[in-house]
Amino acid sequence: MFNPTGTVLLTGGTIGLGYGCALKLAQQCPQYQVLIASRSNKDNAAVSINEITGHSNVEYLKLDLSSLAKVRSFAADYAKKGYPPIKALVLNAGLQILDLGYTEDKIESTFAINHVGHALLFYLMRPFFAEEARVVIVASGTHDPAQKSGLPDAIYSSAEELAQPTRETEKYQGRQRYATSKLCNVMWTYALQRRLEKAPGKKWTVNAFNPGLMPGTGLTRDYSAIVQFISNHILPRTIWLLRLLISPNVHLPEDSGASLARLAVGDDLKGVSGKYYEGQNPIPSSKDSEVVEKQEDLWEWTVKRIAKDESERREFESV
């Protein structure tokens, strides 16, 4: 009978980077319950991983990050299931949406899924954290104009403008909104770290992670069939060439997944917090990501927008 000693909760673990991370976690930590939380389970990722490892420690849970109500419903259901304390919360799910759209909460879709839904999930999962727990947030090198990723530069004026684009900013490309959402991931990491430093008795850490360019992850699912075919079937066979022509930070999803798993459970990173990792190593993030005023604008807007009342707002703000 499987009696797990801890839980790792991973969003978006059914394909690509998340699947690679979940597989590595299941292999390295058979004593942990590994929960894959995703909107879709068409690939039966948990079943696949359990078959590969010969363990039974991976389970799928349905989670729709585009809806604040559904995130709350997920947390309510989670509370009834009696999982062991969360050792690591890996906020990995993300979408690159080409066309401007809004969620049922009237928040721009890319910002809602890549940041807002994850932030609410963190706040609601805190009661289930172990005494020592890690939060890992999957960001991207696209947040940093200095890395010349090929995407439009991330632009952060305010969280409100990202949630409700103005007549001018609604003209931005979907790829630009994606890059900016990844900037938000890094800024929110730093804002959370400041609060954890001041939180008495909490041995929690938070780090951001740049997995690099990963052909074949499914991130291009909103693109044309031709672009998806090239990304999923051609580019993964030319990693060596992409590293030569574009950047050394090009990896297969399973390789970046292993680096992400290390941040979540690796013994060598115990106590490390407030860092931005590229693969295996901490590096400086973008200049914009380090602007405290922007970090605080994002934090304060997020808490105010997702808290259901004043009591919950104070609770979320205190970490």
PDB file of C-alpha atoms in Angstrom:
ATOM      1  CA  MET A   1       0.000   0.000   0.000  1.00  0.00           C
ATOM      2  CA  PHE A   2       1.316   3.448  -0.972  1.00  0.00           C
ATOM      3  CA  ASN A   3       1.747   5.733   2.047  1.00  0.00           C
ATOM      4  CA  PRO A   4       3.258   8.998   0.794  1.00  0.00           C
ATOM      5  CA  THR A   5       5.240  11.218   3.146  1.00  0.00           C
ATOM      6  CA  GLY A   6       4.698  14.419   1.187  1.00  0.00           C
ATOM      7  CA  THR A   7       3.046  15.915  -1.870  1.00  0.00           C
ATOM      8  CA  VAL A   8       4.358  17.723  -4.939  1.00  0.00           C
ATOM      9  CA  LEU A   9       1.632  19.651  -6.775  1.00  0.00           C
ATOM     10  CA  LEU A  10       2.480  20.535 -10.378  1.00  0.00           C
ATOM     11  CA  THR A  11       0.288  22.529 -12.756  1.00  0.00           C
ATOM     12  CA  GLY A  12       0.226  21.690 -16.438  1.00  0.00           C
ATOM     13  CA  GLY A  13       2.073  18.382 -16.133  1.00  0.00           C
ATOM     14  CA  THR A  14       0.417  16.437 -18.946  1.00  0.00           C
ATOM     15  CA  ILE A  15       2.775  17.340 -21.812  1.00  0.00           C
ATOM     16  CA  GLY A  16       6.108  19.004 -22.540  1.00  0.00           C
ATOM     17  CA  LEU A  17       8.101  20.525 -19.702  1.00  0.00           C
ATOM     18  CA  GLY A  18       5.528  19.615 -17.061  1.00  0.00           C
ATOM     19  CA  TYR A  19       5.419  15.983 -18.134  1.00  0.00           C
ATOM     20  CA  GLY A  20       9.215  15.795 -18.105  1.00  0.00           C
ATOM     21  CA  CYS A  21       9.261  17.282 -14.609  1.00  0.00           C
ATOM     22  CA  ALA A  22       6.516  14.971 -13.317  1.00  0.00           C
ATOM     23  CA  LEU A  23       8.307  11.917 -14.684  1.00  0.00           C
ATOM     24  CA  LYS A  24      11.568  12.920 -13.013  1.00  0.00           C
ATOM     25  CA  LEU A  25       9.786  13.639  -9.718  1.00  0.00           C
ATOM     26  CA  ALA A  26       8.066  10.245  -9.808  1.00  0.00           C
ATOM     27  CA  GLN A  27      11.365   8.505 -10.480  1.00  0.00           C
ATOM     28  CA  GLN A  28      13.394  10.374  -7.865  1.00  0.00           C
ATOM     29  CA  CYS A  29      10.757  10.660  -5.126  1.00  0.00           C
ATOM     30  CA  PRO A  30       8.668   7.476  -4.933  1.00  0.00           C
ATOM     31  CA  GLN A  31       7.849   8.482  -1.349  1.00  0.00           C
ATOM     32  CA  TYR A  32       5.939  11.564  -2.548  1.00  0.00           C
ATOM     33  CA  GLN A  33       2.474  11.888  -4.009  1.00  0.00           C
ATOM     34  CA  VAL A  34       2.957  13.687  -7.340  1.00  0.00           C
ATOM     35  CA  LEU A  35      -0.212  15.494  -8.409  1.00  0.00           C
ATOM     36  CA  ILE A  36      -0.585  16.710 -11.986  1.00  0.00           C
ATOM     37  CA  ALA A  37      -3.157  19.517 -12.071  1.00  0.00           C
ATOM     38  CA  SER A  38      -4.286  20.454 -15.562  1.00  0.00           C
ATOM     39  CA  ARG A  39      -7.389  21.436 -17.517  1.00  0.00           C
ATOM     40  CA  SER A  40      -7.070  18.438 -19.850  1.00  0.00           C
ATOM     41  CA  ASN A  41      -5.983  14.843 -19.349  1.00  0.00           C
ATOM     42  CA  LYS A  42      -6.328  13.572 -22.900  1.00  0.00           C
ATOM     43  CA  ASP A  43      -2.786  12.152 -22.840  1.00  0.00           C
ATOM     44  CA  ASN A  44      -3.350  10.204 -19.589  1.00  0.00           C
ATOM     45  CA  ALA A  45      -0.032  11.502 -18.284  1.00  0.00           C
ATOM     46  CA  ALA A  46      -0.375  10.088 -14.774  1.00  0.00           C
ATOM     47  CA  VAL A  47      -1.141   6.600 -16.076  1.00  0.00           C
ATOM     48  CA  SER A  48       1.760   6.830 -18.512  1.00  0.00           C
ATOM     49  CA  ILE A  49       4.249   7.894 -15.847  1.00  0.00           C
ATOM     50  CA  ASN A  50       3.123   5.213 -13.393  1.00  0.00           C
ATOM     51  CA  GLU A  51       3.578   2.601 -16.110  1.00  0.00           C
ATOM     52  CA  ILE A  52       7.071   3.865 -16.934  1.00  0.00           C
ATOM     53  CA  THR A  53       8.253   4.006 -13.318  1.00  0.00           C
ATOM     54  CA  GLY A  54       6.434   0.983 -11.984  1.00  0.00           C
ATOM     55  CA  HIS A  55       5.234   3.139  -9.079  1.00  0.00           C
ATOM     56  CA  SER A  56       1.745   4.379  -8.296  1.00  0.00           C
ATOM     57  CA  ASN A  57       2.557   7.814  -6.917  1.00  0.00           C
ATOM     58  CA  VAL A  58       1.296  10.036  -9.761  1.00  0.00           C
ATOM     59  CA  GLU A  59      -2.318  11.210  -9.929  1.00  0.00           C
ATOM     60  CA  TYR A  60      -4.216  13.598 -12.192  1.00  0.00           C
ATOM     61  CA  LEU A  61      -6.445  16.371 -10.845  1.00  0.00           C
ATOM     62  CA  LYS A  62      -8.570  18.650 -13.024  1.00  0.00           C
ATOM     63  CA  LEU A  63      -7.697  22.348 -12.723  1.00  0.00           C
ATOM     64  CA  ASP A  64      -8.793  25.251 -14.913  1.00  0.00           C
ATOM     65  CA  LEU A  65      -6.582  28.248 -14.161  1.00  0.00           C
ATOM     66  CA  SER A  66      -8.614  30.540 -16.416  1.00  0.00           C
ATOM     67  CA  SER A  67     -11.439  30.672 -13.867  1.00  0.00           C
ATOM     68  CA  LEU A  68     -11.025  32.007 -10.334  1.00  0.00           C
ATOM     69  CA  ALA A  69     -14.161  30.134  -9.290  1.00  0.00           C
ATOM     70  CA  LYS A  70     -12.760  26.862 -10.619  1.00  0.00           C
ATOM     71  CA  VAL A  71      -9.441  27.432  -8.847  1.00  0.00           C
ATOM     72  CA  ARG A  72     -11.407  27.884  -5.629  1.00  0.00           C
ATOM     73  CA  SER A  73     -13.404  24.744  -6.369  1.00  0.00           C
ATOM     74  CA  PHE A  74     -10.154  22.849  -6.929  1.00  0.00           C
ATOM     75  CA  ALA A  75      -8.847  23.998  -3.542  1.00  0.00           C
ATOM     76  CA  ALA A  76     -12.095  23.013  -1.816  1.00  0.00           C
ATOM     77  CA  ASP A  77     -11.972  19.528  -3.348  1.00  0.00           C
ATOM     78  CA  TYR A  78      -8.283  19.217  -2.488  1.00  0.00           C
ATOM     79  CA  ALA A  79      -9.010  19.913   1.168  1.00  0.00           C
ATOM     80  CA  LYS A  80     -11.338  16.880   1.332  1.00  0.00           C
ATOM     81  CA  LYS A  81      -8.815  14.365  -0.011  1.00  0.00           C
ATOM     82  CA  GLY A  82      -6.339  14.224   2.845  1.00  0.00           C
ATOM     83  CA  TYR A  83      -3.103  14.383   0.885  1.00  0.00           C
ATOM     84  CA  PRO A  84       0.095  14.666   2.935  1.00  0.00           C
ATOM     85  CA  PRO A  85       1.674  18.132   3.337  1.00  0.00           C
ATOM     86  CA  ILE A  86       2.848  19.902   0.192  1.00  0.00           C
ATOM     87  CA  LYS A  87       6.619  19.813  -0.108  1.00  0.00           C
ATOM     88  CA  ALA A  88       6.691  21.659  -3.417  1.00  0.00           C
ATOM     89  CA  LEU A  89       4.212  23.673  -5.473  1.00  0.00           C
ATOM     90  CA  VAL A  90       5.400  23.935  -9.089  1.00  0.00           C
ATOM     91  CA  LEU A  91       3.518  26.627 -11.020  1.00  0.00           C
ATOM     92  CA  ASN A  92       4.304  25.479 -14.530  1.00  0.00           C
ATOM     93  CA  ALA A  93       1.192  25.732 -16.709  1.00  0.00           C
ATOM     94  CA  GLY A  94       1.208  28.472 -19.300  1.00  0.00           C
ATOM     95  CA  LEU A  95      -0.272  29.461 -22.633  1.00  0.00           C
ATOM     96  CA  GLN A  96       0.837  31.659 -25.507  1.00  0.00           C
ATOM     97  CA  ILE A  97      -2.419  32.976 -26.962  1.00  0.00           C
ATOM     98  CA  LEU A  98      -2.311  34.833 -30.265  1.00  0.00           C
ATOM     99  CA  ASP A  99      -5.636  36.666 -30.193  1.00  0.00           C
ATOM    100  CA  LEU A 100      -6.803  39.056 -27.506  1.00  0.00           C
ATOM    101  CA  GLY A 101      -9.430  37.450 -25.306  1.00  0.00           C
ATOM    102  CA  TYR A 102     -10.873  37.604 -21.812  1.00  0.00           C
ATOM    103  CA  THR A 103     -11.761  35.018 -19.202  1.00  0.00           C
ATOM    104  CA  GLU A 104     -15.122  34.734 -17.438  1.00  0.00           C
ATOM    105  CA  ASP A 105     -13.600  36.987 -14.752  1.00  0.00           C
ATOM    106  CA  LYS A 106     -13.062  39.689 -17.403  1.00  0.00           C
ATOM    107  CA  ILE A 107      -9.268  39.444 -17.204  1.00  0.00           C
ATOM    108  CA  GLU A 108      -7.101  39.269 -20.327  1.00  0.00           C
ATOM    109  CA  SER A 109      -6.571  35.545 -20.931  1.00  0.00           C
ATOM    110  CA  THR A 110      -2.770  35.278 -21.072  1.00  0.00           C
ATOM    111  CA  PHE A 111      -2.316  37.320 -17.900  1.00  0.00           C
ATOM    112  CA  ALA A 112      -5.172  35.437 -16.209  1.00  0.00           C
ATOM    113  CA  ILE A 113      -3.789  31.945 -16.867  1.00  0.00           C
ATOM    114  CA  ASN A 114      -0.056  32.595 -16.641  1.00  0.00           C
ATOM    115  CA  HIS A 115      -0.219  34.743 -13.508  1.00  0.00           C
ATOM    116  CA  VAL A 116      -3.554  35.432 -11.809  1.00  0.00           C
ATOM    117  CA  GLY A 117      -4.869  31.864 -11.587  1.00  0.00           C
ATOM    118  CA  HIS A 118      -1.521  30.630 -10.303  1.00  0.00           C
ATOM    119  CA  ALA A 119      -1.369  33.364  -7.675  1.00  0.00           C
ATOM    120  CA  LEU A 120      -4.797  32.401  -6.320  1.00  0.00           C
ATOM    121  CA  LEU A 121      -3.771  28.742  -6.312  1.00  0.00           C
ATOM    122  CA  PHE A 122      -0.715  29.595  -4.198  1.00  0.00           C
ATOM    123  CA  TYR A 123      -2.757  31.556  -1.668  1.00  0.00           C
ATOM    124  CA  LEU A 124      -5.348  28.777  -1.343  1.00  0.00           C
ATOM    125  CA  MET A 125      -2.772  25.978  -1.083  1.00  0.00           C
ATOM    126  CA  ARG A 126      -0.763  27.582   1.736  1.00  0.00           C
ATOM    127  CA  PRO A 127      -2.732  25.859   4.534  1.00  0.00           C
ATOM    128  CA  PHE A 128      -1.561  22.529   3.107  1.00  0.00           C
ATOM    129  CA  PHE A 129       2.151  23.402   2.940  1.00  0.00           C
ATOM    130  CA  ALA A 130       4.684  21.416   4.931  1.00  0.00           C
ATOM    131  CA  GLU A 131       6.821  23.236   7.487  1.00  0.00           C
ATOM    132  CA  GLU A 132       9.550  23.308   4.841  1.00  0.00           C
ATOM    133  CA  ALA A 133       8.093  23.862   1.387  1.00  0.00           C
ATOM    134  CA  ARG A 134       9.200  25.193  -1.975  1.00  0.00           C
ATOM    135  CA  VAL A 135       7.398  27.234  -4.597  1.00  0.00           C
ATOM    136  CA  VAL A 136       8.835  27.125  -8.109  1.00  0.00           C
ATOM    137  CA  ILE A 137       7.457  29.441 -10.789  1.00  0.00           C
ATOM    138  CA  VAL A 138       8.141  28.695 -14.443  1.00  0.00           C
ATOM    139  CA  ALA A 139       9.021  31.956 -16.161  1.00  0.00           C
ATOM    140  CA  SER A 140      10.869  32.412 -19.464  1.00  0.00           C
ATOM    141  CA  GLY A 141      13.871  34.151 -20.960  1.00  0.00           C
ATOM    142  CA  THR A 142      11.383  35.963 -23.184  1.00  0.00           C
ATOM    143  CA  HIS A 143      10.748  38.325 -20.244  1.00  0.00           C
ATOM    144  CA  ASP A 144      14.203  39.845 -20.748  1.00  0.00           C
ATOM    145  CA  PRO A 145      14.801  42.015 -23.833  1.00  0.00           C
ATOM    146  CA  ALA A 146      18.562  41.606 -23.336  1.00  0.00           C
ATOM    147  CA  GLN A 147      18.253  37.916 -24.204  1.00  0.00           C
ATOM    148  CA  LYS A 148      16.916  38.781 -27.676  1.00  0.00           C
ATOM    149  CA  SER A 149      14.492  35.848 -27.710  1.00  0.00           C
ATOM    150  CA  GLY A 150      12.776  36.935 -30.903  1.00  0.00           C
ATOM    151  CA  LEU A 151       9.560  37.837 -29.101  1.00  0.00           C
ATOM    152  CA  PRO A 152       8.438  41.464 -28.702  1.00  0.00           C
ATOM    153  CA  ASP A 153       9.810  43.106 -25.559  1.00  0.00           C
ATOM    154  CA  ALA A 154       7.856  42.694 -22.352  1.00  0.00           C
ATOM    155  CA  ILE A 155       6.175  45.948 -21.313  1.00  0.00           C
ATOM    156  CA  TYR A 156       4.867  46.433 -17.780  1.00  0.00           C
ATOM    157  CA  SER A 157       3.037  49.644 -16.970  1.00  0.00           C
ATOM    158  CA  SER A 158       0.614  48.303 -14.392  1.00  0.00           C
ATOM    159  CA  ALA A 159      -1.199  45.104 -13.515  1.00  0.00           C
ATOM    160  CA  GLU A 160      -4.521  46.802 -14.170  1.00  0.00           C
ATOM    161  CA  GLU A 161      -3.488  47.592 -17.729  1.00  0.00           C
ATOM    162  CA  LEU A 162      -2.504  43.961 -18.303  1.00  0.00           C
ATOM    163  CA  ALA A 163      -5.830  42.750 -16.961  1.00  0.00           C
ATOM    164  CA  GLN A 164      -7.812  45.364 -18.864  1.00  0.00           C
ATOM    165  CA  PRO A 165      -5.821  46.493 -21.918  1.00  0.00           C
ATOM    166  CA  THR A 166      -6.421  50.040 -23.081  1.00  0.00           C
ATOM    167  CA  ARG A 167      -7.349  50.963 -26.621  1.00  0.00           C
ATOM    168  CA  GLU A 168      -3.628  51.343 -27.307  1.00  0.00           C
ATOM    169  CA  THR A 169      -2.280  48.253 -25.535  1.00  0.00           C
ATOM    170  CA  GLU A 170      -4.978  45.921 -26.834  1.00  0.00           C
ATOM    171  CA  LYS A 171      -3.162  46.206 -30.184  1.00  0.00           C
ATOM    172  CA  TYR A 172      -0.122  44.402 -28.745  1.00  0.00           C
ATOM    173  CA  GLN A 173       0.671  41.014 -30.220  1.00  0.00           C
ATOM    174  CA  GLY A 174      -0.212  37.873 -28.319  1.00  0.00           C
ATOM    175  CA  ARG A 175       3.481  37.012 -28.133  1.00  0.00           C
ATOM    176  CA  GLN A 176       4.148  40.333 -26.418  1.00  0.00           C
ATOM    177  CA  ARG A 177       1.445  39.623 -23.851  1.00  0.00           C
ATOM    178  CA  TYR A 178       3.078  36.246 -23.239  1.00  0.00           C
ATOM    179  CA  ALA A 179       6.521  37.808 -22.670  1.00  0.00           C
ATOM    180  CA  THR A 180       4.993  40.317 -20.255  1.00  0.00           C
ATOM    181  CA  SER A 181       3.187  37.562 -18.341  1.00  0.00           C
ATOM    182  CA  LYS A 182       6.553  35.844 -17.902  1.00  0.00           C
ATOM    183  CA  LEU A 183       7.977  39.132 -16.596  1.00  0.00           C
ATOM    184  CA  CYS A 184       5.143  39.096 -14.068  1.00  0.00           C
ATOM    185  CA  ASN A 185       6.168  35.589 -12.985  1.00  0.00           C
ATOM    186  CA  VAL A 186       9.650  36.832 -12.102  1.00  0.00           C
ATOM    187  CA  MET A 187       8.444  40.025 -10.411  1.00  0.00           C
ATOM    188  CA  TRP A 188       5.923  38.093  -8.326  1.00  0.00           C
ATOM    189  CA  THR A 189       8.696  35.689  -7.266  1.00  0.00           C
ATOM    190  CA  TYR A 190      10.704  38.592  -5.862  1.00  0.00           C
ATOM    191  CA  ALA A 191       7.671  40.176  -4.169  1.00  0.00           C
ATOM    192  CA  LEU A 192       6.835  36.858  -2.505  1.00  0.00           C
ATOM    193  CA  GLN A 193      10.442  36.355  -1.419  1.00  0.00           C
ATOM    194  CA  ARG A 194      10.451  39.700   0.410  1.00  0.00           C
ATOM    195  CA  ARG A 195       7.373  38.654   2.335  1.00  0.00           C
ATOM    196  CA  LEU A 196       8.696  35.214   3.166  1.00  0.00           C
ATOM    197  CA  GLU A 197      11.811  36.813   4.649  1.00  0.00           C
ATOM    198  CA  LYS A 198       9.581  38.691   7.074  1.00  0.00           C
ATOM    199  CA  ALA A 199       7.203  35.805   7.844  1.00  0.00           C
ATOM    200  CA  PRO A 200       8.055  34.370  11.263  1.00  0.00           C
ATOM    201  CA  GLY A 201       8.402  30.611  11.514  1.00  0.00           C
ATOM    202  CA  LYS A 202       7.957  29.853   7.814  1.00  0.00           C
ATOM    203  CA  LYS A 203      10.672  27.814   6.124  1.00  0.00           C
ATOM    204  CA  TRP A 204       9.316  28.313   2.641  1.00  0.00           C
ATOM    205  CA  THR A 205      11.328  29.225  -0.435  1.00  0.00           C
ATOM    206  CA  VAL A 206      10.438  30.563  -3.869  1.00  0.00           C
ATOM    207  CA  ASN A 207      12.441  30.615  -7.096  1.00  0.00           C
ATOM    208  CA  ALA A 208      11.706  31.357 -10.747  1.00  0.00           C
ATOM    209  CA  PHE A 209      12.857  29.124 -13.593  1.00  0.00           C
ATOM    210  CA  ASN A 210      13.657  29.726 -17.241  1.00  0.00           C
ATOM    211  CA  PRO A 211      13.511  26.370 -19.062  1.00  0.00           C
ATOM    212  CA  GLY A 212      14.901  27.821 -22.277  1.00  0.00           C
ATOM    213  CA  LEU A 213      13.613  27.238 -25.788  1.00  0.00           C
ATOM    214  CA  MET A 214      11.954  23.819 -25.920  1.00  0.00           C
ATOM    215  CA  PRO A 215      10.586  22.638 -29.266  1.00  0.00           C
ATOM    216  CA  GLY A 216       7.738  20.184 -28.940  1.00  0.00           C
ATOM    217  CA  THR A 217       6.191  21.424 -25.690  1.00  0.00           C
ATOM    218  CA  GLY A 218       2.716  22.234 -26.981  1.00  0.00           C
ATOM    219  CA  LEU A 219       3.144  25.945 -26.259  1.00  0.00           C
ATOM    220  CA  THR A 220       2.384  26.650 -29.926  1.00  0.00           C
ATOM    221  CA  ARG A 221      -1.045  24.945 -29.783  1.00  0.00           C
ATOM    222  CA  ASP A 222      -2.716  28.268 -30.668  1.00  0.00           C
ATOM    223  CA  TYR A 223      -0.586  28.663 -33.806  1.00  0.00           C
ATOM    224  CA  SER A 224      -1.252  27.393 -37.343  1.00  0.00           C
ATOM    225  CA  ALA A 225      -1.001  23.679 -38.138  1.00  0.00           C
ATOM    226  CA  ILE A 226       2.215  24.266 -40.079  1.00  0.00           C
ATOM    227  CA  VAL A 227       3.902  26.084 -37.191  1.00  0.00           C
ATOM    228  CA  GLN A 228       2.782  23.366 -34.776  1.00  0.00           C
ATOM    229  CA  PHE A 229       4.154  20.641 -37.046  1.00  0.00           C
ATOM    230  CA  ILE A 230       7.526  22.358 -37.351  1.00  0.00           C
ATOM    231  CA  SER A 231       7.720  23.031 -33.608  1.00  0.00           C
ATOM    232  CA  ASN A 232       6.645  19.547 -32.553  1.00  0.00           C
ATOM    233  CA  HIS A 233       8.314  17.361 -35.179  1.00  0.00           C
ATOM    234  CA  ILE A 234      11.103  19.202 -36.989  1.00  0.00           C
ATOM    235  CA  LEU A 235      12.797  21.446 -34.430  1.00  0.00           C
ATOM    236  CA  PRO A 236      13.237  18.749 -31.731  1.00  0.00           C
ATOM    237  CA  ARG A 237      15.506  16.925 -34.188  1.00  0.00           C
ATOM    238  CA  THR A 238      17.725  19.985 -34.651  1.00  0.00           C
ATOM    239  CA  ILE A 239      18.574  20.937 -31.056  1.00  0.00           C
ATOM    240  CA  TRP A 240      22.293  21.092 -31.845  1.00  0.00           C
ATOM    241  CA  LEU A 241      21.674  23.534 -34.708  1.00  0.00           C
ATOM    242  CA  LEU A 242      19.326  25.714 -32.664  1.00  0.00           C
ATOM    243  CA  ARG A 243      21.961  25.954 -29.923  1.00  0.00           C
ATOM    244  CA  LEU A 244      24.484  27.039 -32.511  1.00  0.00           C
ATOM    245  CA  LEU A 245      22.265  29.577 -34.279  1.00  0.00           C
ATOM    246  CA  ILE A 246      20.044  30.914 -31.470  1.00  0.00           C
ATOM    247  CA  SER A 247      21.214  30.173 -27.930  1.00  0.00           C
ATOM    248  CA  PRO A 248      22.935  27.476 -25.857  1.00  0.00           C
ATOM    249  CA  ASN A 249      19.772  27.479 -23.735  1.00  0.00           C
ATOM    250  CA  VAL A 250      17.801  25.169 -26.045  1.00  0.00           C
ATOM    251  CA  HIS A 251      16.686  21.858 -24.573  1.00  0.00           C
ATOM    252  CA  LEU A 252      14.368  18.930 -24.967  1.00  0.00           C
ATOM    253  CA  PRO A 253      11.431  19.067 -22.526  1.00  0.00           C
ATOM    254  CA  GLU A 254      12.748  16.094 -20.556  1.00  0.00           C
ATOM    255  CA  ASP A 255      16.071  17.849 -19.933  1.00  0.00           C
ATOM    256  CA  SER A 256      14.481  21.098 -18.753  1.00  0.00           C
ATOM    257  CA  GLY A 257      11.979  19.003 -16.820  1.00  0.00           C
ATOM    258  CA  ALA A 258      14.838  17.442 -14.876  1.00  0.00           C
ATOM    259  CA  SER A 259      16.202  20.900 -14.025  1.00  0.00           C
ATOM    260  CA  LEU A 260      12.749  21.997 -12.884  1.00  0.00           C
ATOM    261  CA  ALA A 261      12.416  18.901 -10.684  1.00  0.00           C
ATOM    262  CA  ARG A 262      15.772  19.716  -9.096  1.00  0.00           C
ATOM    263  CA  LEU A 263      14.475  23.130  -8.054  1.00  0.00           C
ATOM    264  CA  ALA A 264      11.412  21.459  -6.546  1.00  0.00           C
ATOM    265  CA  VAL A 265      13.073  18.674  -4.560  1.00  0.00           C
ATOM    266  CA  GLY A 266      16.852  18.716  -5.029  1.00  0.00           C
ATOM    267  CA  ASP A 267      18.749  18.413  -1.743  1.00  0.00           C
ATOM    268  CA  ASP A 268      21.488  20.737  -3.009  1.00  0.00           C
ATOM    269  CA  LEU A 269      18.989  23.617  -3.293  1.00  0.00           C
ATOM    270  CA  LYS A 270      17.489  23.347   0.164  1.00  0.00           C
ATOM    271  CA  GLY A 271      17.037  26.847   1.614  1.00  0.00           C
ATOM    272  CA  VAL A 272      17.858  28.621  -1.667  1.00  0.00           C
ATOM    273  CA  SER A 273      15.287  31.334  -2.361  1.00  0.00           C
ATOM    274  CA  GLY A 274      14.608  34.466  -4.362  1.00  0.00           C
ATOM    275  CA  LYS A 275      16.657  33.386  -7.380  1.00  0.00           C
ATOM    276  CA  TYR A 276      16.029  33.268 -11.120  1.00  0.00           C
ATOM    277  CA  TYR A 277      17.387  30.071 -12.634  1.00  0.00           C
ATOM    278  CA  GLU A 278      18.293  29.345 -16.219  1.00  0.00           C
ATOM    279  CA  GLY A 279      18.573  25.592 -16.409  1.00  0.00           C
ATOM    280  CA  GLN A 280      20.861  24.506 -13.582  1.00  0.00           C
ATOM    281  CA  ASN A 281      22.276  27.917 -12.684  1.00  0.00           C
ATOM    282  CA  PRO A 282      21.021  31.168 -11.119  1.00  0.00           C
ATOM    283  CA  ILE A 283      21.443  34.192 -13.394  1.00  0.00           C
ATOM    284  CA  PRO A 284      20.359  37.846 -13.294  1.00  0.00           C
ATOM    285  CA  SER A 285      16.830  38.481 -14.528  1.00  0.00           C
ATOM    286  CA  SER A 286      15.801  41.519 -16.560  1.00  0.00           C
ATOM    287  CA  LYS A 287      16.259  45.055 -15.299  1.00  0.00           C
ATOM    288  CA  ASP A 288      12.497  45.638 -15.275  1.00  0.00           C
ATOM    289  CA  SER A 289      11.931  42.552 -13.134  1.00  0.00           C
ATOM    290  CA  GLU A 290      14.071  44.070 -10.376  1.00  0.00           C
ATOM    291  CA  VAL A 291      12.061  47.309 -10.089  1.00  0.00           C
ATOM    292  CA  VAL A 292      10.478  47.067  -6.644  1.00  0.00           C
ATOM    293  CA  GLU A 293       7.695  49.528  -7.465  1.00  0.00           C
ATOM    294  CA  LYS A 294       6.541  47.308 -10.323  1.00  0.00           C
ATOM    295  CA  GLN A 295       6.752  44.192  -8.161  1.00  0.00           C
ATOM    296  CA  GLU A 296       4.623  45.846  -5.495  1.00  0.00           C
ATOM    297  CA  ASP A 297       2.074  47.116  -7.999  1.00  0.00           C
ATOM    298  CA  LEU A 298       1.661  43.565  -9.279  1.00  0.00           C
ATOM    299  CA  TRP A 299       1.449  42.062  -5.793  1.00  0.00           C
ATOM    300  CA  GLU A 300      -1.050  44.576  -4.436  1.00  0.00           C
ATOM    301  CA  TRP A 301      -3.269  44.498  -7.525  1.00  0.00           C
ATOM    302  CA  THR A 302      -3.288  40.690  -7.504  1.00  0.00           C
ATOM    303  CA  VAL A 303      -4.278  40.398  -3.851  1.00  0.00           C
ATOM    304  CA  LYS A 304      -7.005  43.022  -4.209  1.00  0.00           C
ATOM    305  CA  ARG A 305      -8.411  41.449  -7.391  1.00  0.00           C
ATOM    306  CA  ILE A 306      -8.614  37.827  -6.265  1.00  0.00           C
ATOM    307  CA  ALA A 307      -9.504  38.145  -2.568  1.00  0.00           C
ATOM    308  CA  LYS A 308     -13.225  37.563  -2.038  1.00  0.00           C
ATOM    309  CA  ASP A 309     -13.473  39.980   0.891  1.00  0.00           C
ATOM    310  CA  GLU A 310     -11.423  42.221   3.173  1.00  0.00           C
ATOM    311  CA  SER A 311     -10.662  39.412   5.614  1.00  0.00           C
ATOM    312  CA  GLU A 312      -9.224  37.236   2.861  1.00  0.00           C
ATOM    313  CA  ARG A 313      -7.302  40.188   1.447  1.00  0.00           C
ATOM    314  CA  ARG A 314      -5.510  40.625   4.783  1.00  0.00           C
ATOM    315  CA  GLU A 315      -4.866  36.906   4.954  1.00  0.00           C
ATOM    316  CA  PHE A 316      -3.358  36.787   1.459  1.00  0.00           C
ATOM    317  CA  GLU A 317      -1.269  39.903   2.058  1.00  0.00           C
ATOM    318  CA  SER A 318       0.312  38.441   5.201  1.00  0.00           C
ATOM    319  CA  VAL A 319       1.582  35.299   3.405  1.00  0.00           C
TER     320      VAL A 319
END
